[in-house]
Amino acid sequence: MNPVDVADYAEHAKATLAGDVLGYLDGGSGAEWTLRENTAAYRRIRLRPRVLVDVGSVDTAVDLLGSSLAAPLGVAPMAYHALVHPEAELATVKATGAAGALFVASMFASTGLVRMAQAATGPLWMQLYWLRDRGALLELVGRVEQAGYRALVLTVDAPKVARRARDLRSGFTLPPHVRAVNLDAELMAASHVAEAGVSAIERHSRERFDPTITWSDLGWLRERTRLPLVLKGILAGEDARLAAENGVDAVVVSNHGGRQLDGVPAAVDALAEVVDAVAGRLPVLVDGGVRRGTDVLKALALGAATVLVGRPVLWGLAHSGAAGAEHVLRLLREELEEAMALCGRPTTVEVDRSVLG
Ligand SMILES: Cc1cc2nc3c(=O)[nH]c(=O)nc-3n(C[C@H](O)[C@H](O)[C@H](O)COP(=O)(O)O)c2cc1C
């Protein structure tokens, strides 16, 4: 089968990946209500096209924190790309550069951060969880700066990893060849210990993530890095305002792809509240449930500066390595171009809430 849309890649992943890996990739937390909402909410939003506009050329480019992107698209930070393909992040980084998008590496990437930087042809950001071991956290930040990453993305919706039933049922454990190579092996050991009915990922986060951090700790990190700081996992306007007041450079509206607190709204349904709260002080990104170019257009219309895409990129990687990941991003970009043309909005600056019906 030659995939013609992201849904085809999703089907292929379902049919071919091992059960425990598929569960880790596609699954969510709790009853997976938020997971389902992330995609369902986009289906509920309607478009309102204008006609007889010159759409002979359509330009999807945007600027984001000093970088220009050919399309308002990025790859969301996802741990362990090696779970689905041996070329892992090297393939996805290359694919992302070729598609003119932003790559956000996970703190739990299975490829060295210098190798990712060397393979990158576009902007590269690094995601962090706040470790109890602040020495290890700072040491990583130093290496990230040195390697030329352009921003740090602190994930704030996971003081601990939520219970995910699919991983508990499979007793999900990382295979020995899949490792978070940018962190000390001792720090990561718990992720490799198999135990029936236990998710090794969840147990590891309980041991290693610091659940006590607050807004005042953010200042500690802010003072120790010159890189822009992005907070990922914002859903409330109050927190977006606090981010702006605490020296944060951008926020990502996200519910972690339905993998953290179940019962929160779809990311796209939380977007307008955050955009209105920051009132232009910071760029607002969004992720969760983006599967079509029209979804990207809807997010932009609600005020997103750029949209991050998670699972679809790993479905593409699983299908055919770098080529598959790049095709997924290109499909989204081409579908966005088509949607912009058919809506009579040939540039991203013309995409505002009047696009929505
Ligand atoms: C397999 C997988 C691993 C993930 N790992 C991380 C991670 O290490 N750090 C993080 O901040 N978010 C992580 N996420 C969440 C994504 O960054 C993103 O919020 C989510 O996948 C977006 O939703 P989507 O998959 O529907 O596009 C992960 C998501 C998946 C599916």
PDB file of N, CA, C and O in Angstrom, residues 235-269:
ATOM      1  N   LEU A 235      -2.273  24.322  29.761  1.00  0.00           N
ATOM      2  CA  LEU A 235      -3.687  24.204  29.339  1.00  0.00           C
ATOM      3  C   LEU A 235      -4.556  25.326  29.903  1.00  0.00           C
ATOM      4  O   LEU A 235      -5.702  25.481  29.482  1.00  0.00           O
ATOM      5  N   ALA A 236      -4.027  26.098  30.876  1.00  0.00           N
ATOM      6  CA  ALA A 236      -4.836  27.152  31.516  1.00  0.00           C
ATOM      7  C   ALA A 236      -4.261  28.532  31.216  1.00  0.00           C
ATOM      8  O   ALA A 236      -3.039  28.717  31.229  1.00  0.00           O
ATOM      9  N   GLY A 237      -5.155  29.479  30.985  1.00  0.00           N
ATOM     10  CA  GLY A 237      -4.732  30.855  30.733  1.00  0.00           C
ATOM     11  C   GLY A 237      -3.881  31.413  31.870  1.00  0.00           C
ATOM     12  O   GLY A 237      -2.901  32.119  31.632  1.00  0.00           O
ATOM     13  N   GLU A 238      -4.228  31.078  33.135  1.00  0.00           N
ATOM     14  CA  GLU A 238      -3.452  31.601  34.278  1.00  0.00           C
ATOM     15  C   GLU A 238      -1.990  31.157  34.180  1.00  0.00           C
ATOM     16  O   GLU A 238      -1.073  31.929  34.476  1.00  0.00           O
ATOM     17  N   ASP A 239      -1.778  29.886  33.812  1.00  0.00           N
ATOM     18  CA  ASP A 239      -0.401  29.397  33.722  1.00  0.00           C
ATOM     19  C   ASP A 239       0.340  30.046  32.558  1.00  0.00           C
ATOM     20  O   ASP A 239       1.546  30.288  32.638  1.00  0.00           O
ATOM     21  N   ALA A 240      -0.373  30.328  31.491  1.00  0.00           N
ATOM     22  CA  ALA A 240       0.268  30.995  30.348  1.00  0.00           C
ATOM     23  C   ALA A 240       0.712  32.403  30.759  1.00  0.00           C
ATOM     24  O   ALA A 240       1.807  32.842  30.409  1.00  0.00           O
ATOM     25  N   ARG A 241      -0.132  33.079  31.543  1.00  0.00           N
ATOM     26  CA  ARG A 241       0.233  34.423  32.032  1.00  0.00           C
ATOM     27  C   ARG A 241       1.450  34.337  32.958  1.00  0.00           C
ATOM     28  O   ARG A 241       2.374  35.134  32.868  1.00  0.00           O
ATOM     29  N   LEU A 242       1.443  33.350  33.852  1.00  0.00           N
ATOM     30  CA  LEU A 242       2.590  33.168  34.755  1.00  0.00           C
ATOM     31  C   LEU A 242       3.863  32.871  33.949  1.00  0.00           C
ATOM     32  O   LEU A 242       4.952  33.344  34.304  1.00  0.00           O
ATOM     33  N   ALA A 243       3.722  32.118  32.883  1.00  0.00           N
ATOM     34  CA  ALA A 243       4.883  31.826  32.037  1.00  0.00           C
ATOM     35  C   ALA A 243       5.457  33.127  31.486  1.00  0.00           C
ATOM     36  O   ALA A 243       6.662  33.376  31.547  1.00  0.00           O
ATOM     37  N   ALA A 244       4.576  33.971  30.974  1.00  0.00           N
ATOM     38  CA  ALA A 244       5.032  35.250  30.410  1.00  0.00           C
ATOM     39  C   ALA A 244       5.713  36.095  31.482  1.00  0.00           C
ATOM     40  O   ALA A 244       6.730  36.748  31.221  1.00  0.00           O
ATOM     41  N   GLU A 245       5.170  36.057  32.710  1.00  0.00           N
ATOM     42  CA  GLU A 245       5.742  36.873  33.799  1.00  0.00           C
ATOM     43  C   GLU A 245       7.043  36.290  34.337  1.00  0.00           C
ATOM     44  O   GLU A 245       7.790  36.976  35.032  1.00  0.00           O
ATOM     45  N   ASN A 246       7.310  35.029  34.065  1.00  0.00           N
ATOM     46  CA  ASN A 246       8.495  34.367  34.615  1.00  0.00           C
ATOM     47  C   ASN A 246       9.603  34.157  33.589  1.00  0.00           C
ATOM     48  O   ASN A 246      10.430  33.257  33.730  1.00  0.00           O
ATOM     49  N   GLY A 247       9.611  34.983  32.555  1.00  0.00           N
ATOM     50  CA  GLY A 247      10.741  34.954  31.620  1.00  0.00           C
ATOM     51  C   GLY A 247      10.735  33.801  30.642  1.00  0.00           C
ATOM     52  O   GLY A 247      11.770  33.486  30.048  1.00  0.00           O
ATOM     53  N   VAL A 248       9.582  33.162  30.462  1.00  0.00           N
ATOM     54  CA  VAL A 248       9.477  32.066  29.491  1.00  0.00           C
ATOM     55  C   VAL A 248       9.320  32.673  28.090  1.00  0.00           C
ATOM     56  O   VAL A 248       8.707  33.723  27.927  1.00  0.00           O
ATOM     57  N   ASP A 249       9.886  32.002  27.082  1.00  0.00           N
ATOM     58  CA  ASP A 249       9.913  32.576  25.735  1.00  0.00           C
ATOM     59  C   ASP A 249       8.802  32.068  24.810  1.00  0.00           C
ATOM     60  O   ASP A 249       8.531  32.680  23.782  1.00  0.00           O
ATOM     61  N   ALA A 250       8.210  30.918  25.134  1.00  0.00           N
ATOM     62  CA  ALA A 250       7.099  30.384  24.337  1.00  0.00           C
ATOM     63  C   ALA A 250       6.425  29.295  25.162  1.00  0.00           C
ATOM     64  O   ALA A 250       7.033  28.757  26.100  1.00  0.00           O
ATOM     65  N   VAL A 251       5.180  28.984  24.825  1.00  0.00           N
ATOM     66  CA  VAL A 251       4.504  27.872  25.503  1.00  0.00           C
ATOM     67  C   VAL A 251       3.925  26.916  24.458  1.00  0.00           C
ATOM     68  O   VAL A 251       3.605  27.331  23.340  1.00  0.00           O
ATOM     69  N   VAL A 252       3.819  25.665  24.852  1.00  0.00           N
ATOM     70  CA  VAL A 252       3.159  24.669  24.000  1.00  0.00           C
ATOM     71  C   VAL A 252       1.888  24.223  24.711  1.00  0.00           C
ATOM     72  O   VAL A 252       1.949  23.650  25.812  1.00  0.00           O
ATOM     73  N   VAL A 253       0.750  24.516  24.103  1.00  0.00           N
ATOM     74  CA  VAL A 253      -0.525  24.008  24.617  1.00  0.00           C
ATOM     75  C   VAL A 253      -0.563  22.521  24.279  1.00  0.00           C
ATOM     76  O   VAL A 253      -0.488  22.143  23.106  1.00  0.00           O
ATOM     77  N   SER A 254      -0.638  21.702  25.306  1.00  0.00           N
ATOM     78  CA  SER A 254      -0.499  20.259  25.079  1.00  0.00           C
ATOM     79  C   SER A 254      -1.070  19.493  26.253  1.00  0.00           C
ATOM     80  O   SER A 254      -0.945  19.923  27.401  1.00  0.00           O
ATOM     81  N   ASN A 255      -1.676  18.358  25.971  1.00  0.00           N
ATOM     82  CA  ASN A 255      -2.024  17.419  27.045  1.00  0.00           C
ATOM     83  C   ASN A 255      -1.184  16.146  26.892  1.00  0.00           C
ATOM     84  O   ASN A 255      -1.596  15.070  27.298  1.00  0.00           O
ATOM     85  N   HIS A 256      -0.009  16.324  26.277  1.00  0.00           N
ATOM     86  CA  HIS A 256       0.949  15.230  26.163  1.00  0.00           C
ATOM     87  C   HIS A 256       0.380  14.107  25.279  1.00  0.00           C
ATOM     88  O   HIS A 256       0.626  12.925  25.509  1.00  0.00           O
ATOM     89  N   GLY A 257      -0.418  14.505  24.301  1.00  0.00           N
ATOM     90  CA  GLY A 257      -1.006  13.493  23.426  1.00  0.00           C
ATOM     91  C   GLY A 257      -1.936  12.548  24.154  1.00  0.00           C
ATOM     92  O   GLY A 257      -2.041  11.371  23.815  1.00  0.00           O
ATOM     93  N   GLY A 258      -2.654  13.092  25.188  1.00  0.00           N
ATOM     94  CA  GLY A 258      -3.588  12.251  25.943  1.00  0.00           C
ATOM     95  C   GLY A 258      -2.892  11.217  26.805  1.00  0.00           C
ATOM     96  O   GLY A 258      -3.491  10.199  27.178  1.00  0.00           O
ATOM     97  N   ARG A 259      -1.634  11.483  27.169  1.00  0.00           N
ATOM     98  CA  ARG A 259      -0.852  10.487  27.921  1.00  0.00           C
ATOM     99  C   ARG A 259      -0.657  10.880  29.377  1.00  0.00           C
ATOM    100  O   ARG A 259      -0.079  10.125  30.137  1.00  0.00           O
ATOM    101  N   GLN A 260      -1.102  12.084  29.778  1.00  0.00           N
ATOM    102  CA  GLN A 260      -0.943  12.485  31.174  1.00  0.00           C
ATOM    103  C   GLN A 260      -2.326  12.547  31.845  1.00  0.00           C
ATOM    104  O   GLN A 260      -2.938  11.526  32.020  1.00  0.00           O
ATOM    105  N   LEU A 261      -2.813  13.733  32.235  1.00  0.00           N
ATOM    106  CA  LEU A 261      -4.095  13.772  32.959  1.00  0.00           C
ATOM    107  C   LEU A 261      -5.260  13.500  32.010  1.00  0.00           C
ATOM    108  O   LEU A 261      -5.530  14.299  31.101  1.00  0.00           O
ATOM    109  N   ASP A 262      -5.927  12.366  32.211  1.00  0.00           N
ATOM    110  CA  ASP A 262      -7.100  12.060  31.384  1.00  0.00           C
ATOM    111  C   ASP A 262      -8.271  12.888  31.902  1.00  0.00           C
ATOM    112  O   ASP A 262      -8.433  13.064  33.112  1.00  0.00           O
ATOM    113  N   GLY A 263      -9.087  13.404  30.954  1.00  0.00           N
ATOM    114  CA  GLY A 263     -10.224  14.233  31.361  1.00  0.00           C
ATOM    115  C   GLY A 263     -10.013  15.702  31.048  1.00  0.00           C
ATOM    116  O   GLY A 263     -10.942  16.495  31.168  1.00  0.00           O
ATOM    117  N   VAL A 264      -8.793  16.077  30.650  1.00  0.00           N
ATOM    118  CA  VAL A 264      -8.581  17.464  30.228  1.00  0.00           C
ATOM    119  C   VAL A 264      -9.066  17.610  28.791  1.00  0.00           C
ATOM    120  O   VAL A 264      -9.174  16.627  28.064  1.00  0.00           O
ATOM    121  N   PRO A 265      -9.372  18.845  28.382  1.00  0.00           N
ATOM    122  CA  PRO A 265      -9.871  19.024  27.019  1.00  0.00           C
ATOM    123  C   PRO A 265      -8.809  18.721  25.961  1.00  0.00           C
ATOM    124  O   PRO A 265      -7.614  18.697  26.252  1.00  0.00           O
ATOM    125  N   ALA A 266      -9.311  18.528  24.753  1.00  0.00           N
ATOM    126  CA  ALA A 266      -8.416  18.425  23.600  1.00  0.00           C
ATOM    127  C   ALA A 266      -7.525  19.660  23.573  1.00  0.00           C
ATOM    128  O   ALA A 266      -7.958  20.758  23.925  1.00  0.00           O
ATOM    129  N   ALA A 267      -6.278  19.468  23.125  1.00  0.00           N
ATOM    130  CA  ALA A 267      -5.338  20.592  23.081  1.00  0.00           C
ATOM    131  C   ALA A 267      -5.930  21.745  22.274  1.00  0.00           C
ATOM    132  O   ALA A 267      -5.843  22.912  22.684  1.00  0.00           O
ATOM    133  N   VAL A 268      -6.539  21.435  21.148  1.00  0.00           N
ATOM    134  CA  VAL A 268      -7.052  22.528  20.295  1.00  0.00           C
ATOM    135  C   VAL A 268      -8.200  23.277  20.987  1.00  0.00           C
ATOM    136  O   VAL A 268      -8.399  24.467  20.754  1.00  0.00           O
ATOM    137  N   ASP A 269      -8.911  22.604  21.875  1.00  0.00           N
ATOM    138  CA  ASP A 269      -9.994  23.279  22.601  1.00  0.00           C
ATOM    139  C   ASP A 269      -9.466  24.177  23.720  1.00  0.00           C
ATOM    140  O   ASP A 269     -10.191  25.026  24.232  1.00  0.00           O
TER     141      ASP A 269
END
